[in-house]
Amino acid sequence: MPPRSSAQLARLLKQGTLIVSPEQLDLKFLLERDVFLTDAQLQTPRLVEGGKQVNLADLKASCYSPLGKFGNGTSAIELPFNAPLVQAANSSSETRPIALGFAVEPFDDGSAETKTWGPIAFDYRVGGDAWQAIDVEYDGTHALARSGVVLLKIPTASRKVGSTLRLRFDRGFFPIVPELRKLDINVLPIIQLELEAERVLGRSNGLPDQTAAVDFAKVSEPIDAFEIKPLQVKVNNDPWTAVDDLRESGPDDRHYVTDTERGTIRFGNGVNGAIPAANSQIRCSAFHACEGAGGNLGGGGRKWRVDGIVGDFTNPDAIAGGANSSTIKDLLAEARRHAVTRQALVTGDDLMTAALDLAGFAVQRAEVLTRHDPSFPDCKIRGTRTVVLVPRRDLSLAQLPSPLARAYLDAARDVLASRRLIGERISVEGPGYAVVDVELNILYATGASPDTIRDEIETILRARLSDLARDSVVAPWPLGRPVTGREITMLAAGVAGVVAVRGCRIARSGENPGERDIELKPTEIAIGGQIVVRGEPAQVGSA
């Protein structure tokens, strides 16, 4: 998460404001967008779901804790403040950009090509007024798919009463429910940039094809919503134009070509491109420079100094995202890699790997069923494959997994279908869940702790009766595999302290437990439901 402020001075910070850390003054950052710092103080946030309210005290400004997953299509988080976020006394504008920072458990890789879900929806009200929909000016979180900043256009209020900002989850669509780790206000979206001063590169010798040395390593690429000053070459005070090639340039055209690999610029020969006049000064204009990966600052808790502000700015997490510019060699290597990489999904492993790599889908498990069509589940059909996707979720929570939204599955199918074999049909489905109840009767060793044994048996059974890996040794339940009392018995018998398993009864949840196996459909996965372990100490000679 970017730095935030505890300063209580309401004011507008303009894009391009200089931001530095006193611990590393040589590394300059700039404010990426206009941000209005509010002096309203956040009170205790609350989760509103199903008509009930739950206080989220740990979400307050200086005290964070994991919220886990929330939301069933009607939930909202309400952020109450002791005053309007923007007051008429501090603003002459109808609206001001208020910045909220979100730290989430990411489910995309952060690339520009990642699938974006949402949108997230915000409402705002002052006092007891009706809720007013708020426009999102900028969403750097991709609808809470990654940590970042959301800028909201908050209207100016004339009354000095409390206000409430509401984040709703009943509009748009999320592939998995977002997981919030931190939330804060007065967060600053920053970028690592520094405005390099204009400088002299040398003087012209008046000869054809002359060159001048230029350090292109720090020249920044274009950035959305931020006007980058590009490096521009001047001869005396006259700007010259960069071109890809001088072959089309005339003798009077003030053109030059760049060679980023060698770090030079080259002027014309008097036929193809003009020659700078002898002894004229060759200069480069002021330009924005970036340190690339050198701008990544590990660790949180770093203090920041913002131009004109006396306050406590800190970043709770590391500053990341900077990357060095690609060289010609890098681009050629990437082009070769794409040329030799197999794009068609030929094998089942190809299809499974592509599914696991779907950017923005948070797929943690994928399995391929050959010759399976969900429209005809009991038939084997040539030229068809079905991919079953299981997205990541918080396994520490007790609730059972929910069925995947059809829009999520269709979006995944659209991506994978572009690489299918000619004439092949690819389907994408979510798993069906068979909730399995288990009753066990065991004998345990004399002196062993029955409570410890029960806990260990339940842990290993839930690791096996699961759609996602919960244990590094115990694999989750395979698709379509029948649940048998024999397998459950073997798992329980392997727990230290268990002398024997005298009885095992299983059933789908809601049915009477028995000794019959539980058959599963090809796309079903067994999930642990109620697990009851009864035990008694083993007597000498008992079994």
Coordinates of N, CA and C in Angstrom, one line a residue, residues 164-331:
T164 N -20.8 9.2 5.9 CA -20.6 7.8 5.8 C -20.3 7.5 4.4
L165 N -19.2 6.7 4.2 CA -18.8 6.2 2.8 C -19.1 4.7 2.8
R166 N -19.8 4.2 1.8 CA -20.2 2.8 1.7 C -19.6 2.1 0.5
L167 N -19.0 1.0 0.7 CA -18.5 0.2 -0.4 C -19.4 -1.0 -0.5
R168 N -20.0 -1.2 -1.7 CA -21.0 -2.2 -1.9 C -20.5 -3.3 -2.8
F169 N -21.0 -4.5 -2.6 CA -20.6 -5.7 -3.4 C -21.9 -6.3 -4.1
D170 N -22.9 -5.4 -4.4 CA -24.1 -6.0 -5.0 C -24.2 -5.5 -6.5
R171 N -23.1 -4.9 -7.0 CA -23.1 -4.5 -8.4 C -21.9 -5.1 -9.1
G172 N -22.0 -5.5 -10.4 CA -20.9 -6.1 -11.0 C -20.8 -7.5 -10.6
F173 N -19.6 -8.1 -10.7 CA -19.4 -9.5 -10.4 C -17.9 -9.7 -10.1
F174 N -17.7 -10.6 -9.1 CA -16.3 -10.9 -8.7 C -16.1 -12.4 -8.9
P175 N -15.0 -12.9 -9.5 CA -14.8 -14.3 -9.7 C -14.7 -15.0 -8.4
I176 N -14.0 -14.4 -7.4 CA -14.0 -14.9 -6.0 C -14.2 -13.7 -5.1
V177 N -14.7 -13.9 -3.9 CA -14.9 -12.8 -3.1 C -13.6 -12.1 -2.6
P178 N -13.5 -10.8 -2.8 CA -12.2 -10.1 -2.4 C -11.9 -10.4 -1.0
E179 N -10.6 -10.4 -0.7 CA -10.1 -10.5 0.7 C -9.3 -9.3 1.0
L180 N -9.9 -8.5 1.9 CA -9.3 -7.2 2.4 C -8.3 -7.5 3.5
R181 N -7.1 -7.0 3.4 CA -6.2 -7.0 4.6 C -6.1 -5.7 5.3
K182 N -6.1 -4.6 4.5 CA -6.0 -3.3 5.1 C -6.8 -2.3 4.3
L183 N -7.3 -1.3 4.9 CA -8.0 -0.2 4.2 C -7.7 1.1 5.0
D184 N -7.5 2.1 4.2 CA -7.2 3.4 4.8 C -7.6 4.6 3.9
I185 N -7.6 5.7 4.5 CA -8.0 7.0 3.7 C -6.7 7.9 3.8
N186 N -6.8 8.9 2.9 CA -5.6 9.8 2.7 C -4.4 9.1 2.3
V187 N -4.5 8.2 1.4 CA -3.4 7.4 0.8 C -2.9 8.1 -0.4
L188 N -1.6 8.1 -0.7 CA -1.0 8.8 -1.8 C -0.6 7.9 -2.9
P189 N -1.1 7.9 -4.1 CA -0.6 7.1 -5.2 C 0.6 7.8 -5.7
I190 N 1.8 7.1 -5.6 CA 3.0 7.7 -6.0 C 3.7 6.9 -7.1
I191 N 4.6 7.5 -7.9 CA 5.4 6.9 -8.9 C 6.8 7.4 -8.7
Q192 N 7.7 6.5 -9.0 CA 9.2 6.9 -8.9 C 9.6 7.6 -10.2
L193 N 9.7 8.9 -10.1 CA 10.1 9.7 -11.2 C 10.9 10.9 -10.7
E194 N 11.8 11.4 -11.5 CA 12.5 12.6 -11.1 C 12.7 13.4 -12.4
L195 N 12.5 14.7 -12.3 CA 12.7 15.6 -13.4 C 14.2 16.0 -13.5
E196 N 14.8 15.4 -14.5 CA 16.2 15.7 -14.8 C 16.4 17.1 -15.4
A197 N 17.3 17.8 -15.0 CA 17.5 19.2 -15.6 C 18.1 19.1 -17.0
E198 N 17.8 20.2 -17.7 CA 18.4 20.3 -19.1 C 19.9 20.3 -19.0
R199 N 20.5 19.7 -20.0 CA 22.0 19.6 -19.9 C 22.6 19.7 -21.3
V200 N 23.9 20.0 -21.3 CA 24.7 20.1 -22.6 C 25.3 18.7 -22.9
L201 N 25.0 18.2 -24.1 CA 25.6 16.9 -24.5 C 27.0 17.1 -25.2
G202 N 27.2 18.3 -25.8 CA 28.5 18.6 -26.5 C 28.3 19.6 -27.5
R203 N 29.3 19.8 -28.3 CA 29.2 20.8 -29.4 C 29.4 20.1 -30.8
S204 N 28.7 20.6 -31.8 CA 28.8 20.0 -33.1 C 30.2 20.3 -33.7
N205 N 30.7 19.2 -34.4 CA 32.0 19.4 -35.1 C 31.7 19.7 -36.6
G206 N 30.4 19.8 -37.0 CA 30.1 20.2 -38.4 C 30.3 19.1 -39.4
L207 N 30.6 17.9 -38.9 CA 30.8 16.7 -39.9 C 29.6 15.9 -40.0
P208 N 29.5 15.2 -41.2 CA 28.3 14.3 -41.4 C 28.3 13.1 -40.3
D209 N 27.1 12.6 -40.1 CA 26.9 11.4 -39.3 C 27.5 11.5 -37.9
Q210 N 27.6 12.7 -37.3 CA 28.2 12.8 -36.0 C 27.2 12.3 -35.0
T211 N 27.8 11.8 -33.8 CA 27.0 11.3 -32.8 C 27.3 12.0 -31.5
A212 N 26.3 11.9 -30.5 CA 26.5 12.4 -29.2 C 26.0 11.4 -28.2
A213 N 26.7 11.3 -27.1 CA 26.3 10.3 -26.1 C 25.1 10.7 -25.2
V214 N 24.1 9.8 -25.1 CA 22.9 10.1 -24.3 C 22.6 8.8 -23.4
D215 N 22.4 9.1 -22.1 CA 22.0 7.9 -21.2 C 20.5 7.7 -21.3
F216 N 20.1 6.7 -22.0 CA 18.7 6.4 -22.2 C 18.2 5.5 -21.1
A217 N 19.0 5.0 -20.2 CA 18.7 3.9 -19.3 C 17.5 4.4 -18.3
K218 N 17.5 5.7 -18.0 CA 16.6 6.2 -17.1 C 15.4 6.9 -17.7
V219 N 15.3 6.9 -19.0 CA 14.2 7.6 -19.7 C 12.9 6.8 -19.4
S220 N 11.9 7.5 -18.9 CA 10.7 6.8 -18.5 C 9.8 6.6 -19.7
E221 N 9.1 5.5 -19.7 CA 8.0 5.2 -20.6 C 6.8 6.0 -20.3
P222 N 5.8 6.1 -21.2 CA 4.6 6.8 -20.9 C 3.8 6.2 -19.8
I223 N 3.2 7.0 -19.0 CA 2.4 6.6 -17.8 C 1.0 7.1 -18.0
D224 N 0.0 6.3 -17.7 CA -1.4 6.7 -17.8 C -1.7 7.9 -16.8
A225 N -2.3 8.9 -17.3 CA -2.8 10.0 -16.5 C -1.7 10.9 -15.9
F226 N -0.4 10.6 -16.3 CA 0.6 11.5 -15.9 C 1.4 11.9 -17.1
E227 N 1.6 13.2 -17.3 CA 2.2 13.7 -18.5 C 3.7 13.7 -18.3
I228 N 4.3 12.7 -19.0 CA 5.8 12.5 -18.9 C 6.5 13.5 -19.8
K229 N 7.5 14.2 -19.3 CA 8.3 15.0 -20.1 C 9.3 14.1 -20.8
P230 N 9.2 14.0 -22.2 CA 10.2 13.1 -22.9 C 11.5 13.8 -23.1
L231 N 12.5 13.0 -23.3 CA 13.8 13.5 -23.6 C 13.8 14.1 -25.0
Q232 N 14.1 15.4 -25.2 CA 14.1 16.1 -26.5 C 15.5 16.7 -26.7
V233 N 16.0 16.5 -27.9 CA 17.3 17.0 -28.3 C 17.1 18.4 -29.0
K234 N 18.0 19.3 -28.6 CA 18.0 20.7 -29.1 C 19.4 20.9 -29.7
V235 N 19.5 21.7 -30.7 CA 20.7 22.3 -31.2 C 20.6 23.8 -31.0
N236 N 21.5 24.3 -30.1 CA 21.3 25.6 -29.6 C 19.9 25.7 -28.9
N237 N 19.0 26.5 -29.3 CA 17.7 26.5 -28.7 C 16.6 25.9 -29.6
D238 N 17.0 25.3 -30.7 CA 16.0 24.8 -31.7 C 15.8 23.3 -31.5
P239 N 14.6 22.8 -31.3 CA 14.3 21.4 -31.1 C 14.5 20.6 -32.4
W240 N 15.1 19.4 -32.3 CA 15.2 18.5 -33.4 C 14.3 17.3 -33.2
T241 N 13.9 16.6 -34.2 CA 12.9 15.5 -34.1 C 13.6 14.2 -34.3
A242 N 13.2 13.3 -33.4 CA 13.7 11.9 -33.5 C 12.9 11.1 -34.6
V243 N 13.6 10.4 -35.4 CA 13.0 9.6 -36.4 C 13.6 8.2 -36.4
D244 N 12.8 7.2 -36.9 CA 13.3 5.8 -36.9 C 14.5 5.6 -37.9
D245 N 14.5 6.4 -39.0 CA 15.5 6.2 -40.0 C 15.7 7.5 -40.8
L246 N 16.9 7.8 -41.2 CA 17.2 9.1 -41.9 C 17.1 8.9 -43.4
R247 N 16.7 7.8 -43.9 CA 16.7 7.6 -45.3 C 15.7 8.4 -46.0
E248 N 14.6 8.7 -45.3 CA 13.5 9.6 -45.9 C 13.7 11.0 -45.6
S249 N 14.7 11.4 -44.8 CA 14.9 12.8 -44.4 C 15.6 13.6 -45.5
G250 N 15.2 14.8 -45.7 CA 15.8 15.7 -46.6 C 17.0 16.4 -46.0
P251 N 17.8 17.2 -46.8 CA 19.0 17.8 -46.4 C 18.8 18.9 -45.4
D252 N 17.6 19.5 -45.3 CA 17.3 20.5 -44.4 C 16.4 20.1 -43.2
D253 N 16.1 18.8 -43.1 CA 15.3 18.2 -42.0 C 16.1 18.1 -40.8
R254 N 15.6 18.7 -39.7 CA 16.3 18.6 -38.4 C 15.9 17.3 -37.7
H255 N 16.5 16.3 -38.2 CA 16.2 14.9 -37.6 C 17.4 14.3 -37.0
Y256 N 17.1 13.3 -36.2 CA 18.2 12.5 -35.6 C 17.6 11.1 -35.3
V257 N 18.4 10.1 -35.2 CA 18.0 8.7 -34.8 C 18.7 8.4 -33.5
T258 N 18.0 7.6 -32.7 CA 18.5 7.1 -31.4 C 19.0 5.7 -31.5
D259 N 20.0 5.4 -30.7 CA 20.5 4.0 -30.6 C 20.6 3.8 -29.1
T260 N 19.5 3.3 -28.5 CA 19.4 3.1 -27.1 C 20.4 2.0 -26.6
E261 N 20.7 1.0 -27.5 CA 21.7 0.0 -27.1 C 23.1 0.6 -26.9
R262 N 23.5 1.5 -27.8 CA 24.8 2.1 -27.6 C 24.8 3.4 -26.8
G263 N 23.6 3.9 -26.6 CA 23.5 5.1 -25.8 C 24.0 6.3 -26.6
T264 N 23.6 6.4 -27.9 CA 24.0 7.6 -28.7 C 22.8 8.1 -29.5
I265 N 22.9 9.3 -30.0 CA 22.1 9.8 -31.1 C 22.9 10.2 -32.3
R266 N 22.4 10.0 -33.5 CA 23.2 10.3 -34.7 C 22.4 11.3 -35.5
F267 N 23.1 12.3 -36.0 CA 22.5 13.3 -36.9 C 22.8 12.9 -38.4
G268 N 22.2 13.7 -39.3 CA 22.3 13.4 -40.7 C 23.7 13.7 -41.3
N269 N 23.7 13.5 -42.7 CA 25.0 13.7 -43.4 C 24.9 14.9 -44.4
G270 N 23.8 15.7 -44.3 CA 23.6 16.8 -45.3 C 22.8 16.4 -46.5
V271 N 22.6 15.1 -46.7 CA 21.8 14.6 -47.8 C 20.5 14.0 -47.2
N272 N 20.8 13.1 -46.3 CA 19.7 12.5 -45.5 C 19.8 13.1 -44.1
G273 N 19.1 14.1 -43.9 CA 19.1 14.8 -42.6 C 20.1 15.9 -42.5
A274 N 19.8 17.0 -41.8 CA 20.7 18.1 -41.7 C 21.9 17.8 -40.8
I275 N 22.9 18.6 -41.0 CA 24.1 18.5 -40.1 C 24.0 19.7 -39.2
P276 N 24.1 19.5 -37.8 CA 24.1 20.7 -36.9 C 25.3 21.6 -37.3
A277 N 25.1 22.9 -37.3 CA 26.1 23.9 -37.6 C 27.3 23.7 -36.7
A278 N 28.5 23.9 -37.3 CA 29.8 23.7 -36.5 C 29.8 24.6 -35.3
N279 N 30.2 24.0 -34.2 CA 30.4 24.7 -32.9 C 29.0 25.0 -32.2
S280 N 27.9 24.6 -32.8 CA 26.6 24.8 -32.1 C 26.5 23.8 -30.9
Q281 N 25.7 24.3 -30.0 CA 25.6 23.5 -28.7 C 24.5 22.4 -28.9
I282 N 24.8 21.2 -28.6 CA 23.8 20.1 -28.6 C 23.4 19.8 -27.2
R283 N 22.1 20.0 -27.0 CA 21.5 19.9 -25.6 C 20.4 18.8 -25.6
C284 N 20.1 18.4 -24.4 CA 18.9 17.6 -24.2 C 18.0 18.4 -23.2
S285 N 16.7 18.4 -23.4 CA 15.8 19.2 -22.5 C 15.6 18.4 -21.2
A286 N 14.9 19.1 -20.3 CA 14.5 18.5 -19.0 C 13.6 17.3 -19.4
F287 N 13.8 16.2 -18.7 CA 13.0 15.0 -18.9 C 12.8 14.2 -17.6
H288 N 11.7 13.5 -17.6 CA 11.4 12.6 -16.5 C 12.3 11.3 -16.5
A289 N 13.0 11.1 -15.5 CA 13.8 9.9 -15.4 C 13.3 9.0 -14.3
C290 N 13.5 7.7 -14.5 CA 13.1 6.6 -13.6 C 14.2 5.7 -13.3
E291 N 14.3 5.2 -12.0 CA 15.3 4.3 -11.6 C 15.0 2.9 -11.9
G292 N 13.8 2.6 -12.4 CA 13.4 1.2 -12.7 C 13.3 0.4 -11.4
A293 N 14.0 -0.8 -11.4 CA 13.9 -1.7 -10.3 C 14.6 -1.0 -9.0
G294 N 15.4 0.0 -9.3 CA 16.1 0.7 -8.2 C 15.1 1.5 -7.3
G295 N 13.9 1.7 -7.8 CA 12.8 2.4 -7.1 C 12.0 1.5 -6.1
N296 N 12.3 0.2 -6.1 CA 11.6 -0.7 -5.2 C 12.3 -0.7 -3.9
L297 N 11.5 -0.3 -2.9 CA 12.0 -0.1 -1.5 C 11.4 -1.2 -0.6
G298 N 12.3 -2.1 -0.2 CA 11.8 -3.2 0.7 C 11.3 -2.7 2.1
G299 N 10.4 -3.4 2.6 CA 10.0 -3.2 4.0 C 9.0 -2.0 4.1
G300 N 8.2 -2.1 5.2 CA 7.2 -1.0 5.4 C 7.7 -0.2 6.6
G301 N 6.9 0.8 7.0 CA 7.2 1.7 8.1 C 8.1 2.8 7.7
R302 N 8.4 3.0 6.4 CA 9.3 4.1 6.0 C 8.6 5.4 6.1
K303 N 9.3 6.4 6.6 CA 8.7 7.8 6.7 C 8.9 8.5 5.4
W304 N 7.9 9.4 5.1 CA 7.9 10.1 3.9 C 7.7 11.6 4.1
R305 N 8.3 12.4 3.3 CA 8.2 13.9 3.4 C 7.5 14.4 2.1
V306 N 6.4 15.0 2.3 CA 5.6 15.5 1.2 C 5.7 17.0 1.1
D307 N 6.0 17.6 0.0 CA 6.2 19.0 -0.2 C 5.1 19.8 0.4
G308 N 5.5 20.7 1.4 CA 4.6 21.6 2.0 C 3.7 21.0 3.1
I309 N 3.9 19.8 3.5 CA 3.0 19.1 4.5 C 3.9 18.8 5.7
V310 N 3.4 19.1 6.9 CA 4.0 18.7 8.1 C 3.1 17.6 8.7
G311 N 3.5 16.4 8.6 CA 2.6 15.3 9.0 C 3.4 14.0 8.9
D312 N 2.7 12.9 9.4 CA 3.3 11.6 9.5 C 2.9 10.8 8.3
F313 N 3.7 10.6 7.3 CA 3.4 9.8 6.1 C 4.2 8.5 6.3
T314 N 3.6 7.4 6.2 CA 4.3 6.1 6.2 C 3.7 5.1 5.2
N315 N 4.5 4.2 4.8 CA 4.0 3.1 4.0 C 4.0 1.8 4.7
P316 N 2.9 1.1 5.0 CA 2.9 -0.1 5.8 C 3.6 -1.3 5.1
D317 N 3.6 -1.3 3.7 CA 4.1 -2.3 3.0 C 5.3 -1.8 2.1
A318 N 6.0 -2.8 1.5 CA 7.1 -2.4 0.6 C 6.6 -1.6 -0.6
I319 N 7.5 -0.8 -1.1 CA 7.2 -0.1 -2.4 C 7.7 -1.0 -3.5
A320 N 6.9 -1.4 -4.4 CA 7.3 -2.3 -5.5 C 6.7 -1.9 -6.8
G321 N 7.0 -2.7 -7.8 CA 6.4 -2.5 -9.2 C 7.4 -1.9 -10.2
G322 N 8.5 -1.4 -9.7 CA 9.5 -0.8 -10.7 C 10.2 -1.9 -11.5
A323 N 10.5 -1.6 -12.7 CA 11.2 -2.6 -13.6 C 12.1 -1.8 -14.5
N324 N 13.3 -2.4 -14.8 CA 14.2 -1.8 -15.7 C 13.7 -1.9 -17.1
S325 N 14.1 -0.9 -18.0 CA 13.6 -1.0 -19.4 C 14.2 -2.1 -20.1
S326 N 13.4 -2.6 -21.1 CA 13.9 -3.8 -21.9 C 14.9 -3.3 -22.9
T327 N 15.9 -4.1 -23.1 CA 16.9 -3.9 -24.1 C 16.5 -4.5 -25.4
I328 N 17.2 -4.2 -26.5 CA 17.0 -4.9 -27.8 C 17.2 -6.4 -27.6
K329 N 18.2 -6.8 -26.9 CA 18.4 -8.2 -26.7 C 17.2 -8.9 -25.9
D330 N 16.7 -8.2 -24.9 CA 15.5 -8.7 -24.2 C 14.3 -8.9 -25.2
L331 N 14.1 -7.9 -26.0 CA 13.0 -8.0 -26.9 C 13.1 -9.1 -27.9

